[in-house]
Amino acid sequence: MQEQEVIETGLISKVKEFWIDGITLCRGNISSSRFRTMTNLNRGEF
């Protein structure tokens, strides 16, 4: 039961990150968004 909650919380945070990246892209700050994506890939979180 608790494991499910952890997964859901993780998904919510991922969605929030995705939205923030989307807003950043819309504002034209692409380099910052790309850097964050690369950091996530390097840490193996993406």
Short mmCIF file of C-alpha atoms in Angstrom, two decimals:
data_model
loop_
_atom_site.label_atom_id
_atom_site.label_comp_id
_atom_site.label_asym_id
_atom_site.label_seq_id
_atom_site.Cartn_x
_atom_site.Cartn_y
_atom_site.Cartn_z
CA MET A 1 0.00 0.00 0.00
CA GLN A 2 2.72 2.46 1.00
CA GLU A 3 4.77 1.59 -2.07
CA GLN A 4 1.88 2.71 -4.30
CA GLU A 5 1.80 6.09 -2.56
CA VAL A 6 5.53 6.57 -3.12
CA ILE A 7 5.14 5.77 -6.84
CA GLU A 8 2.20 8.20 -7.15
CA THR A 9 4.15 10.95 -5.39
CA GLY A 10 7.09 10.35 -7.71
CA LEU A 11 4.82 10.55 -10.76
CA ILE A 12 3.31 13.82 -9.55
CA SER A 13 6.75 15.37 -9.08
CA LYS A 14 7.74 14.15 -12.57
CA VAL A 15 4.63 15.77 -14.06
CA LYS A 16 5.42 19.02 -12.24
CA GLU A 17 8.98 18.94 -13.59
CA PHE A 18 7.61 18.28 -17.07
CA TRP A 19 5.26 21.27 -16.81
CA ILE A 20 8.05 23.54 -15.53
CA ASP A 21 10.26 22.44 -18.45
CA GLY A 22 7.37 23.08 -20.85
CA ILE A 23 6.83 26.59 -19.47
CA THR A 24 10.57 27.23 -19.68
CA LEU A 25 10.57 26.12 -23.32
CA CYS A 26 7.60 28.39 -24.07
CA ARG A 27 9.54 31.32 -22.63
CA GLY A 28 12.39 30.53 -25.01
CA ASN A 29 14.85 29.51 -22.32
CA ILE A 30 15.67 26.25 -24.09
CA SER A 31 19.29 25.88 -22.94
CA SER A 32 18.23 25.82 -19.27
CA SER A 33 15.59 23.17 -19.94
CA ARG A 34 18.03 21.03 -21.93
CA PHE A 35 20.58 21.29 -19.13
CA ARG A 36 18.02 20.03 -16.60
CA THR A 37 17.09 17.11 -18.87
CA MET A 38 20.76 16.17 -19.30
CA THR A 39 21.27 16.33 -15.53
CA ASN A 40 18.29 14.00 -15.00
CA LEU A 41 19.64 11.59 -17.64
CA ASN A 42 23.08 11.57 -16.03
CA ARG A 43 21.57 10.76 -12.63
CA GLY A 44 19.43 8.05 -14.25
CA GLU A 45 16.16 9.60 -13.07
CA PHE A 46 14.65 10.20 -16.49
#
